[in-house]
Tab-separated table of C-alpha atoms and ligand atoms in Angstrom:
chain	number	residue	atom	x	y	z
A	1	UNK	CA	-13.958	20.727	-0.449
A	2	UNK	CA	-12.531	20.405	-3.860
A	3	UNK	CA	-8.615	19.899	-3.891
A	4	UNK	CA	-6.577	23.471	-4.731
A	5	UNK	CA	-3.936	23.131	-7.585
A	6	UNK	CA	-0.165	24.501	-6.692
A	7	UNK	CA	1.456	26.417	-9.208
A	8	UNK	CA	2.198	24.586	-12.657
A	9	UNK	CA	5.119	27.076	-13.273
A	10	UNK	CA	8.706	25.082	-12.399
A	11	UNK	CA	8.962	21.828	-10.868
A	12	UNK	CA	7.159	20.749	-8.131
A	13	UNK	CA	9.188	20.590	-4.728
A	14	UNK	CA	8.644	17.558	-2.498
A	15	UNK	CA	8.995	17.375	0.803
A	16	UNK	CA	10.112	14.046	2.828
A	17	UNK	CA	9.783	13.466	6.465
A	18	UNK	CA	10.982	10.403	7.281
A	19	UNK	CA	14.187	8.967	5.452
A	20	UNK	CA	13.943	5.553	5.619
A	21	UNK	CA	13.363	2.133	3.558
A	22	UNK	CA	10.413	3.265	1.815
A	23	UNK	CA	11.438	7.046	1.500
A	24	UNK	CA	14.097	5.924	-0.605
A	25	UNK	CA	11.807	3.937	-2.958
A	26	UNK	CA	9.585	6.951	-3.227
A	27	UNK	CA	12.792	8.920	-4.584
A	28	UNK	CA	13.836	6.581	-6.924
A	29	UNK	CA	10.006	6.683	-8.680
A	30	UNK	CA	10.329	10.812	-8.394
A	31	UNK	CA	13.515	9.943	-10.203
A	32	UNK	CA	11.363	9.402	-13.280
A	33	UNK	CA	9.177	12.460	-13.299
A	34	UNK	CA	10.548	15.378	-14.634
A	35	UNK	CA	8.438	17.905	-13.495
A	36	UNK	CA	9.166	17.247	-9.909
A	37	UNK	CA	12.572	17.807	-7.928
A	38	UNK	CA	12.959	16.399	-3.802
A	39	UNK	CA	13.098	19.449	-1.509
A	40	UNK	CA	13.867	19.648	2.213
A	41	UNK	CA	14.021	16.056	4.113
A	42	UNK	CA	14.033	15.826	7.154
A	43	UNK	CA	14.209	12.748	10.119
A	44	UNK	CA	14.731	11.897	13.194
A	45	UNK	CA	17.910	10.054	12.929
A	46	UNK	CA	19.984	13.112	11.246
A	47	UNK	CA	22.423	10.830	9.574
A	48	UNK	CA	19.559	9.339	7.636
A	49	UNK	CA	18.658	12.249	5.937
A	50	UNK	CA	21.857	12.985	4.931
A	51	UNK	CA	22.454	9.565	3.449
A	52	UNK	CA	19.226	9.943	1.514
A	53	UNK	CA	20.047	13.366	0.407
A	54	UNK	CA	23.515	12.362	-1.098
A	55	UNK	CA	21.946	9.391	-2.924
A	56	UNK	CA	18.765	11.694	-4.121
A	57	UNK	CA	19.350	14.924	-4.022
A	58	UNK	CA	16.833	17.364	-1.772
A	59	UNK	CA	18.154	19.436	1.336
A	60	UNK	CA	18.640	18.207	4.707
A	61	UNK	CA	16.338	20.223	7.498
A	62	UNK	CA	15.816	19.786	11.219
A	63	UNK	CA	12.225	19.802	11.393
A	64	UNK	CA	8.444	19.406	10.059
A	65	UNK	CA	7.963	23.008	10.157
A	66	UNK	CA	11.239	23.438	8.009
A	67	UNK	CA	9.928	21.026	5.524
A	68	UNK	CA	6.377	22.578	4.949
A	69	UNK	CA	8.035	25.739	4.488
A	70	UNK	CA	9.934	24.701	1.811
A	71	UNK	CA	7.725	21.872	-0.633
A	72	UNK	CA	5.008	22.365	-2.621
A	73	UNK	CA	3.939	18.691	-1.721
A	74	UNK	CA	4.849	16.437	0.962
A	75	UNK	CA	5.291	12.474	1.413
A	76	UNK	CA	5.134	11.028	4.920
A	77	UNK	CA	7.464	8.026	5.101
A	78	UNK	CA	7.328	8.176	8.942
A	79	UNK	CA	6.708	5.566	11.180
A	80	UNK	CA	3.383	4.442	11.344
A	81	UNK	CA	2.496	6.298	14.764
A	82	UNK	CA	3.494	9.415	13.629
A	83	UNK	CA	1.239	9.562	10.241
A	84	UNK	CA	-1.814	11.700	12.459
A	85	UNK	CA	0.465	14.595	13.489
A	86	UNK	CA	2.296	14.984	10.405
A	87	UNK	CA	0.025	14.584	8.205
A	88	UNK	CA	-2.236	17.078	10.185
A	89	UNK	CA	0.305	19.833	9.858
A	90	UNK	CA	0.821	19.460	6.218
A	91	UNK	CA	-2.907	19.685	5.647
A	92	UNK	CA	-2.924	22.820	7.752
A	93	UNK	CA	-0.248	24.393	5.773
A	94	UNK	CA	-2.543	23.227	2.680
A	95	UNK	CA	0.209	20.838	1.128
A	96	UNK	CA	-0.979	18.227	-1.074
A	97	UNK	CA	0.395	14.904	0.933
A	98	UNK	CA	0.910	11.142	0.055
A	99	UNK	CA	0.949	9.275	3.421
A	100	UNK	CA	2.401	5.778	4.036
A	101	UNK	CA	0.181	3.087	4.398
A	102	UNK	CA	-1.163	2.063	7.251
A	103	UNK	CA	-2.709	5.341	7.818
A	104	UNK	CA	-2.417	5.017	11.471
A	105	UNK	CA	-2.624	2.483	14.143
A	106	UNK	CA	-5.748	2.478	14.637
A	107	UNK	CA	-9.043	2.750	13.009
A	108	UNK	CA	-10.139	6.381	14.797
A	109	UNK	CA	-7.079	7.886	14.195
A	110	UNK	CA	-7.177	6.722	10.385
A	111	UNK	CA	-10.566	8.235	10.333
A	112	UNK	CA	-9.750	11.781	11.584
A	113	UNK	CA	-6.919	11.499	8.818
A	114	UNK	CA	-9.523	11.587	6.418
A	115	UNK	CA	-11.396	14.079	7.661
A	116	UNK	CA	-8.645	16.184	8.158
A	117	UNK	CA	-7.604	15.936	4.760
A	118	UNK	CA	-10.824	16.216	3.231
A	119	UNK	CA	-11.942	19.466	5.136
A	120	UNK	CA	-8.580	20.805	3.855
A	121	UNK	CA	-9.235	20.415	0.303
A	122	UNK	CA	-5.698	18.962	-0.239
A	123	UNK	CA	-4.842	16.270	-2.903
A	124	UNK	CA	-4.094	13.097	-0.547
A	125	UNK	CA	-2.857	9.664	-2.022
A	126	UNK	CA	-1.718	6.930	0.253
A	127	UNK	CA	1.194	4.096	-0.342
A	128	UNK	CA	-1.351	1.389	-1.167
A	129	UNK	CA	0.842	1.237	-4.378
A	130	UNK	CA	0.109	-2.254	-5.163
A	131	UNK	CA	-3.185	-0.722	-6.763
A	132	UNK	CA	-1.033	0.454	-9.319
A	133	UNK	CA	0.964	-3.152	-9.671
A	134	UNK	CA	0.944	-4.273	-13.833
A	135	UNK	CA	0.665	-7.784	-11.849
A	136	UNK	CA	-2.186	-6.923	-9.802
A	137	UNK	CA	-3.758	-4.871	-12.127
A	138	UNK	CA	-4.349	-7.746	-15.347
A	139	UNK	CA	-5.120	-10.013	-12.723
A	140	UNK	CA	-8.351	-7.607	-11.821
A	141	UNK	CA	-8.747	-6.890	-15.904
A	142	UNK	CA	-8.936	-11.091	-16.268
A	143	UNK	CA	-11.340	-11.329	-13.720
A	144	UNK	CA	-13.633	-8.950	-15.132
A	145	UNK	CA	-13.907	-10.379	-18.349
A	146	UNK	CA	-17.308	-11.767	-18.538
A	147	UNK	CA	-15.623	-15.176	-20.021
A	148	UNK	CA	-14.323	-15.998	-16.671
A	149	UNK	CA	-17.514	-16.388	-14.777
A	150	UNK	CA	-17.711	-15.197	-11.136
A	151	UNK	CA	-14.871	-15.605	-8.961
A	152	UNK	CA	-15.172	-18.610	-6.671
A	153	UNK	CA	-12.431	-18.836	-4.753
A	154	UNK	CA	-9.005	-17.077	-3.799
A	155	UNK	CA	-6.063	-17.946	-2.166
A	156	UNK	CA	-3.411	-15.160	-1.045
A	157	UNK	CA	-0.077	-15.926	0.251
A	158	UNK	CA	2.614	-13.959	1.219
A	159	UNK	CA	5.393	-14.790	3.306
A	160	UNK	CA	8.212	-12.061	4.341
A	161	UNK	CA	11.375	-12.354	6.657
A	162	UNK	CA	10.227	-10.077	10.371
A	163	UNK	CA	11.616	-7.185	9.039
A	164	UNK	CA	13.347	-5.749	12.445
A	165	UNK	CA	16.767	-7.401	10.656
A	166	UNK	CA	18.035	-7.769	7.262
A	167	UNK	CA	17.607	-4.852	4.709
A	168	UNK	CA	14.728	-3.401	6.688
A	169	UNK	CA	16.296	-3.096	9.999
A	170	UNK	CA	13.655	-1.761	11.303
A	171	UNK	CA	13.253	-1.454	14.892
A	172	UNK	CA	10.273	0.573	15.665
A	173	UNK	CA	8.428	-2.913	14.132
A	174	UNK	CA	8.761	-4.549	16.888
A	175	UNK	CA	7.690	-1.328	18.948
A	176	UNK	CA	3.680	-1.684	19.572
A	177	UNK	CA	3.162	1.524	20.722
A	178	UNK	CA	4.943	2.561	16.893
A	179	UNK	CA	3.848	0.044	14.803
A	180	UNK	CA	0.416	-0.418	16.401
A	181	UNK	CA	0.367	-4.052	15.624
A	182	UNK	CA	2.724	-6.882	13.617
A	183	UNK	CA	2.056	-8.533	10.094
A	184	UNK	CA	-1.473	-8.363	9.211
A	185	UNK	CA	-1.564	-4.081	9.781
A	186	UNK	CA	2.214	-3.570	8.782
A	187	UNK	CA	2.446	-5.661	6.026
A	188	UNK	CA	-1.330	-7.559	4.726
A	189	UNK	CA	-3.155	-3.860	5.020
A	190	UNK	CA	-1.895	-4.361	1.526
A	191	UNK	CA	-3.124	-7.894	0.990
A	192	UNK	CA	-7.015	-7.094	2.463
A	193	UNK	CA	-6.990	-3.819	0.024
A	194	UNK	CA	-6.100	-6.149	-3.138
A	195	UNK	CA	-8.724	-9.170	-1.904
A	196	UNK	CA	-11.512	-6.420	-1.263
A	197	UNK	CA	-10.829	-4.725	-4.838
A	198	UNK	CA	-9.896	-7.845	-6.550
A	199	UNK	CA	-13.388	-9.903	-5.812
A	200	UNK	CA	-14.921	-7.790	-3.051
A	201	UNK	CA	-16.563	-5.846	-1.676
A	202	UNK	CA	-16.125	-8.033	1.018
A	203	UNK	CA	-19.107	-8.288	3.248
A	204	UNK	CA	-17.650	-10.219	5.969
A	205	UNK	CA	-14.093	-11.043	7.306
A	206	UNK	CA	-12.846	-13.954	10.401
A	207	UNK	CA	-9.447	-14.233	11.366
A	208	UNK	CA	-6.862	-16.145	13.584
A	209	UNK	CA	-3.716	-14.243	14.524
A	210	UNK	CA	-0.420	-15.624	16.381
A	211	UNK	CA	3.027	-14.546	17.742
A	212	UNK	CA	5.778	-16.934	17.206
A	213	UNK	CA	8.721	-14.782	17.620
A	214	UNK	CA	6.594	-13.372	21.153
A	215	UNK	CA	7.040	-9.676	20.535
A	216	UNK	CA	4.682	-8.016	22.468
A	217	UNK	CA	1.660	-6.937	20.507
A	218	UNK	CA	2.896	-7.854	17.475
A	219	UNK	CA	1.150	-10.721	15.484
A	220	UNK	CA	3.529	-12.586	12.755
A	221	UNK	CA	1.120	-14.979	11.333
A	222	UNK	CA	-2.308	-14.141	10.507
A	223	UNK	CA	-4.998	-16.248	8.492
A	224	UNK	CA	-8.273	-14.439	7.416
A	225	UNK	CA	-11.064	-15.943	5.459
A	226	UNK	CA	-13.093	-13.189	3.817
A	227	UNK	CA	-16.797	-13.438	1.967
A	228	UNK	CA	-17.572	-11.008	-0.837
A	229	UNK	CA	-21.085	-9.777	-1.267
A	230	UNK	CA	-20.861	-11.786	-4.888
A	231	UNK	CA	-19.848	-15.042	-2.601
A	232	UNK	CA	-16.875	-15.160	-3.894
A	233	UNK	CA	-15.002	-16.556	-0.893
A	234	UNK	CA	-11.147	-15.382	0.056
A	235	UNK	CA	-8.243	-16.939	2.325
A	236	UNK	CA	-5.108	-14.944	2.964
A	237	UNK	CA	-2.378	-16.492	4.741
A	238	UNK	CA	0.323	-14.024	5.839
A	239	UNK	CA	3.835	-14.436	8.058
A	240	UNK	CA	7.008	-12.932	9.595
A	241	UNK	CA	9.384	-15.357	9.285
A	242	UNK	CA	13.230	-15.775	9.700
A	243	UNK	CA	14.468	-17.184	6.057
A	244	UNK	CA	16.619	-13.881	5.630
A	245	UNK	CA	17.583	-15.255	1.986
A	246	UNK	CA	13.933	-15.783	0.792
A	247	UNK	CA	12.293	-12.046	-0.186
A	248	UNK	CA	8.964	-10.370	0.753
A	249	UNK	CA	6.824	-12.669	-2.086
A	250	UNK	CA	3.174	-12.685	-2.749
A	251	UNK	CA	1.336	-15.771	-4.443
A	252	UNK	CA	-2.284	-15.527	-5.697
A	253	UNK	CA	-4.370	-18.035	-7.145
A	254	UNK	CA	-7.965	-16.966	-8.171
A	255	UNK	CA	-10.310	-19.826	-9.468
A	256	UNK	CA	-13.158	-18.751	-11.401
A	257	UNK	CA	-16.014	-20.638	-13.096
A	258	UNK	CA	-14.502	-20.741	-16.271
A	259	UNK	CA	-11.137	-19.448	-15.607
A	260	UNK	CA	-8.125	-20.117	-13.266
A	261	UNK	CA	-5.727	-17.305	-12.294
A	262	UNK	CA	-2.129	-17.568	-10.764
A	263	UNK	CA	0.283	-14.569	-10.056
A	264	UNK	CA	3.865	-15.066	-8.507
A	265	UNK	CA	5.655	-11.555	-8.831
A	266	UNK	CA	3.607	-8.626	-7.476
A	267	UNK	CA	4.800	-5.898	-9.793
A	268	UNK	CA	5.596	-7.230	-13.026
A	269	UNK	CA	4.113	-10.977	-13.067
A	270	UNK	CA	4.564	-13.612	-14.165
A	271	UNK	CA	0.477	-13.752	-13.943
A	272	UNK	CA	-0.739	-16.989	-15.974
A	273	UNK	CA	-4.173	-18.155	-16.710
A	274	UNK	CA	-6.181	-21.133	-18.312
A	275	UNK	CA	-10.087	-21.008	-19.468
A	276	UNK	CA	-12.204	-24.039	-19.504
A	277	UNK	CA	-11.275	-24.915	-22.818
A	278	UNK	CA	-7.743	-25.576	-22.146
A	279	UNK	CA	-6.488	-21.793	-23.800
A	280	UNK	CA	-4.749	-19.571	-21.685
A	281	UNK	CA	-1.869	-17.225	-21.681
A	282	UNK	CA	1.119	-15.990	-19.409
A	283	UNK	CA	2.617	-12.525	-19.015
A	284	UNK	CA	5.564	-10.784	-17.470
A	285	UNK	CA	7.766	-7.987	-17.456
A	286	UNK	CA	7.961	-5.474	-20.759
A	287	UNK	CA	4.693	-8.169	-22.381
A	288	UNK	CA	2.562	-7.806	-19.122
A	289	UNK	CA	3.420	-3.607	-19.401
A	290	UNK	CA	2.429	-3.621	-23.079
A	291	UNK	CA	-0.487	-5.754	-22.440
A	292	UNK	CA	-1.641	-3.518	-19.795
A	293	UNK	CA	-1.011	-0.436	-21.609
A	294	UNK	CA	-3.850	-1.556	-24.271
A	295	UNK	CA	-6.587	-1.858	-22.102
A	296	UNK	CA	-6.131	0.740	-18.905
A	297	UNK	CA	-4.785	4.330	-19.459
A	298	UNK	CA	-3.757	4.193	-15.361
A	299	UNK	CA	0.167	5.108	-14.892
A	300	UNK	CA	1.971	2.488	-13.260
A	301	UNK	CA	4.229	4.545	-10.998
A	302	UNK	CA	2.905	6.189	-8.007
A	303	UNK	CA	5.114	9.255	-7.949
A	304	UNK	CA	4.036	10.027	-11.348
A	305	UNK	CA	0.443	9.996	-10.316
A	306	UNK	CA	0.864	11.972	-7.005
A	307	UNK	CA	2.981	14.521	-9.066
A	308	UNK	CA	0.056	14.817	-12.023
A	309	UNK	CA	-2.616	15.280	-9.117
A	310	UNK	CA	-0.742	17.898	-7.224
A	311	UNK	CA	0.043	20.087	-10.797
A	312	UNK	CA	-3.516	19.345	-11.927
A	313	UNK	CA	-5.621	19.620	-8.742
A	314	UNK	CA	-7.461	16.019	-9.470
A	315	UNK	CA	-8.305	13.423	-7.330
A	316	UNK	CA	-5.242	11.442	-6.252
A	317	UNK	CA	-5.548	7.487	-6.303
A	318	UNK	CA	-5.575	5.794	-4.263
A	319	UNK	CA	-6.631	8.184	-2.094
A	320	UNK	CA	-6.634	8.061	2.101
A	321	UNK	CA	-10.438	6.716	1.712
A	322	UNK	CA	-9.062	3.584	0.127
A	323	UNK	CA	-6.520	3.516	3.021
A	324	UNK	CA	-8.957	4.287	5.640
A	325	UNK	CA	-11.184	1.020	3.967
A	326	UNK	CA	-8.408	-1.066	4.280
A	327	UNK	CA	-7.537	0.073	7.587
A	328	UNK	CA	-11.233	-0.925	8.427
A	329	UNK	CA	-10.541	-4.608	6.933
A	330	UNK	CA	-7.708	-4.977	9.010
A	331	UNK	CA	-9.463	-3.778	12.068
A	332	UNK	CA	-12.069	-5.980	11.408
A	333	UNK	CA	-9.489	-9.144	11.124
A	334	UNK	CA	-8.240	-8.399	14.207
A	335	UNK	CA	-11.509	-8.137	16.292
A	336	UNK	CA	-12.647	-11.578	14.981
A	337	UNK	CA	-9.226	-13.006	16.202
A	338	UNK	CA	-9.901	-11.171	19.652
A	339	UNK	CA	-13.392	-12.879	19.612
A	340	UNK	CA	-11.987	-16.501	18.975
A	341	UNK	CA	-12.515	-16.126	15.118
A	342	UNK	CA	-16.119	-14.844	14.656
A	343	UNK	CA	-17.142	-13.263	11.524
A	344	UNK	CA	-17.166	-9.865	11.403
A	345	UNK	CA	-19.433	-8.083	9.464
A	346	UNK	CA	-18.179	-5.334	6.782
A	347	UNK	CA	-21.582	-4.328	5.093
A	348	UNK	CA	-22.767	-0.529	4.950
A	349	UNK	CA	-18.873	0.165	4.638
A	350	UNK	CA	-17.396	2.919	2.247
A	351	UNK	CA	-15.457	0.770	-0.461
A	352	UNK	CA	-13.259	2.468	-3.452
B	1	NAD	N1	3.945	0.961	0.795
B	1	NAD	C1	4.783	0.002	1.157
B	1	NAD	O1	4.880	-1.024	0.495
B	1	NAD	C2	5.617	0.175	2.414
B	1	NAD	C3	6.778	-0.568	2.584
B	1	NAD	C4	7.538	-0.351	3.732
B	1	NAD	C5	7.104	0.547	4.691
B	1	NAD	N2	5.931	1.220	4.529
B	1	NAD	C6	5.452	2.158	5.548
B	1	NAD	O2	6.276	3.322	5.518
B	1	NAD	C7	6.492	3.825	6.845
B	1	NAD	C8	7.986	3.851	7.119
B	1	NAD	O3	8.508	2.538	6.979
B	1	NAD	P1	10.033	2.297	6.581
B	1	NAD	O4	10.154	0.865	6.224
B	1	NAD	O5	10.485	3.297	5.592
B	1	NAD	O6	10.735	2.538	7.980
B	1	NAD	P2	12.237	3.047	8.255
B	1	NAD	O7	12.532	2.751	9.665
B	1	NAD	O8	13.154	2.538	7.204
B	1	NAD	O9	12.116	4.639	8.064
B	1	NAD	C9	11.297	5.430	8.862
B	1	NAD	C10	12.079	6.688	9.203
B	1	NAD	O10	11.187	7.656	9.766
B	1	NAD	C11	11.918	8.403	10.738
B	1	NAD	N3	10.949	9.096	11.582
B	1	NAD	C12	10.060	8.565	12.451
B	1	NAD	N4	9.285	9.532	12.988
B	1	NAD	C13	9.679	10.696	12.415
B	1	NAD	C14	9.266	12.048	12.547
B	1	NAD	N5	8.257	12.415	13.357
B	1	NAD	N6	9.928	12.993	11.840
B	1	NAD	C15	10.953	12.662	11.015
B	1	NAD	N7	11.378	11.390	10.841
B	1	NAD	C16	10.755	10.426	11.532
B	1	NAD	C17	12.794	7.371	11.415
B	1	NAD	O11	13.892	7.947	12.068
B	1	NAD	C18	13.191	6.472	10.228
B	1	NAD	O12	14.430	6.864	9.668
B	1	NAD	C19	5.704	2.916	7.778
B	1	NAD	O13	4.427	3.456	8.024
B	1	NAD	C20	5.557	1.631	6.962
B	1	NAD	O14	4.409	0.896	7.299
B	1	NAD	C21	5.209	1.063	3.402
């Protein structure tokens, strides 16, 4: 089914159910779109809503039903295991809907989520939003410059505090049956997406999971070596730790025949490079935007994007197929751990 447009007349109203962390990032990119305004919020923990409400505006509401009633769109900032339901009733009421990343907590339940929004013709976008990073983004525009050569290798690191304490405080992360697993769905769904678009499409994926900190079911360190059909060959290395001073940071290091590649901030750089003849360059902030803004048309914040798809009735990006890939990578990772590290194969898989 093709996505239906909502009304273009007046702003469009957006919906929030769940308040949290991430809620309040997604408000404070709607911040910068005119043409949309938050609507009714609602969560589970009362007194969050109202915080978020006094900080960005919207109407408090005690319930899903409340806030389908009342938004022309709706962003599910939930809890991981609560993505299928919600996200099913939206659809239902024929809402457009951006849904958190990981879809779900596992791979059948991210599945149906596609399905479900697909037969419902709605605009769905999910919060992979480091497709949209300036950072990430010239690193895949360097790459793909024919003067690089073909990727060889890559090296992904990124290293966060366990985010049950500190400015996350999130509990229901150390919940199984909420989070479905620990740092390699939670956190590196991200990580697998940017590998597989970066120098994928992977074809094959091992990986070696552990629990320091002994949480049941939840993994917080997680190495994965991934094989691209090009043979370009990737190694993430992701972790919960406990330096509550040091924040969530991402390293990347691509080396390419003829070009090396190093990023160090995942939204606005610095990303530096080098050729074989010794001439490079190095970008960040306002330089890497302008940079960017010469050679890809794409906007840069996801709200704005959502917000244009929902008024327009286009294809949202990325869309729950890219989640439901990613979802698959990270599946995969964690059946080769189960099976003491043996490759699993991704070939014959949908890839966006
Ligand atoms: N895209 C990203 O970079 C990114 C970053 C952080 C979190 N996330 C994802 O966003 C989701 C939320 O994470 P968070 O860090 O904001 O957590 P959080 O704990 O800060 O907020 C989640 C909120 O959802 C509420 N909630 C749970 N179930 C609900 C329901 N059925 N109805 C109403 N409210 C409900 C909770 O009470 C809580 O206030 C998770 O799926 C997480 O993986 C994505």
């Amino acid at each position: 089914m093709v996505p239906t447009a909502v009304s273009e007349e007046g702003p469009t109203r957006v919906g929030f159910v769940g308040a949290g962390f991430i809620a309040r990032n997604h408000a404070a990119w709607l911040a910068q779109v005119a043409e949309a305004e938050i609507g009714p919020v609602t969560d589970l923990d009362p007194s969050r809503a109202e915080s978020f409400v006094r900080d960005h505006g919207g109407t408090v509401v005690d319930s899903l039903e409340a806030v389908v009633e009342g938004s022309d769109a709706v962003y599910v900032c939930a809890w991981t295991a609560e993505h299928p339901a919600v996200v099913e009733r939206v659809a239902a009421a024929g809402l457009p809907v951006f849904c958190e990343k990981p879809l779900a907590t596992d791979l059948a339940a991210a599945e149906a989520m596609v399905a479900t929004v697909e037969e419902a013709g709605v605009v769905n976008q999910c919060g992979l939003v480091l497709r949209r990073s300036p950072a990430f983004r010239w690193v895949h525009h360097l790459l793909a410059q024919p003067e690089a050569g073909s990727v060889q290798n890559l090296v992904f690191r990124d290293d966060q505090y366990l985010p049950v304490q500190g400015q996350y405080a999130s509990t229901w992360r150390s919940d199984v049956a909420k989070a479905g697993a620990g740092v390699l769905l939670e956190h590196s769904v991200h990580d697998l997406d940017l590998i597989d678009w970066l120098v994928g499409p992977l074809e094959r994926i091992s990986a070696e999971v552990a629990s320091h900190h002994g949480i049941d079911g939840i993994d917080d360190a997680a190495s994965c070596l991934a094989v691209g059909s090009n043979g370009a060959q990737a190694v993430l290395a992701t972790t919960w730790h406990d330096m509550l001073h040091r924040p969530s940071q991402r390293r990347v290091e691509v080396i390419c025949r003829n070009r090396v590649v190093v990023l160090e901030g995942d939204w606005l750089g610095p990303v530096r490079w080098e050729d074989g003849d010794g001439v490079g360059g190095a970008l960040e902030g306002d330089e890497l935007l302008a940079a960017l803004r010469a050679v890809s048309p794409m906007r840069t914040n996801p709200a704005r994007a959502f917000v244009h798809a929902v008024r327009s009735g286009a294809p949202a990006y990325p869309d729950f197929r890219v989640a439901l890939r990613a979802q698959r990578l990270v599946t995969a990772a964690y059946e080769s751990a189960a099976d003491g590290g043996r490759p699993r194969s991704l070939v014959g898989d949908d890839r966006r």
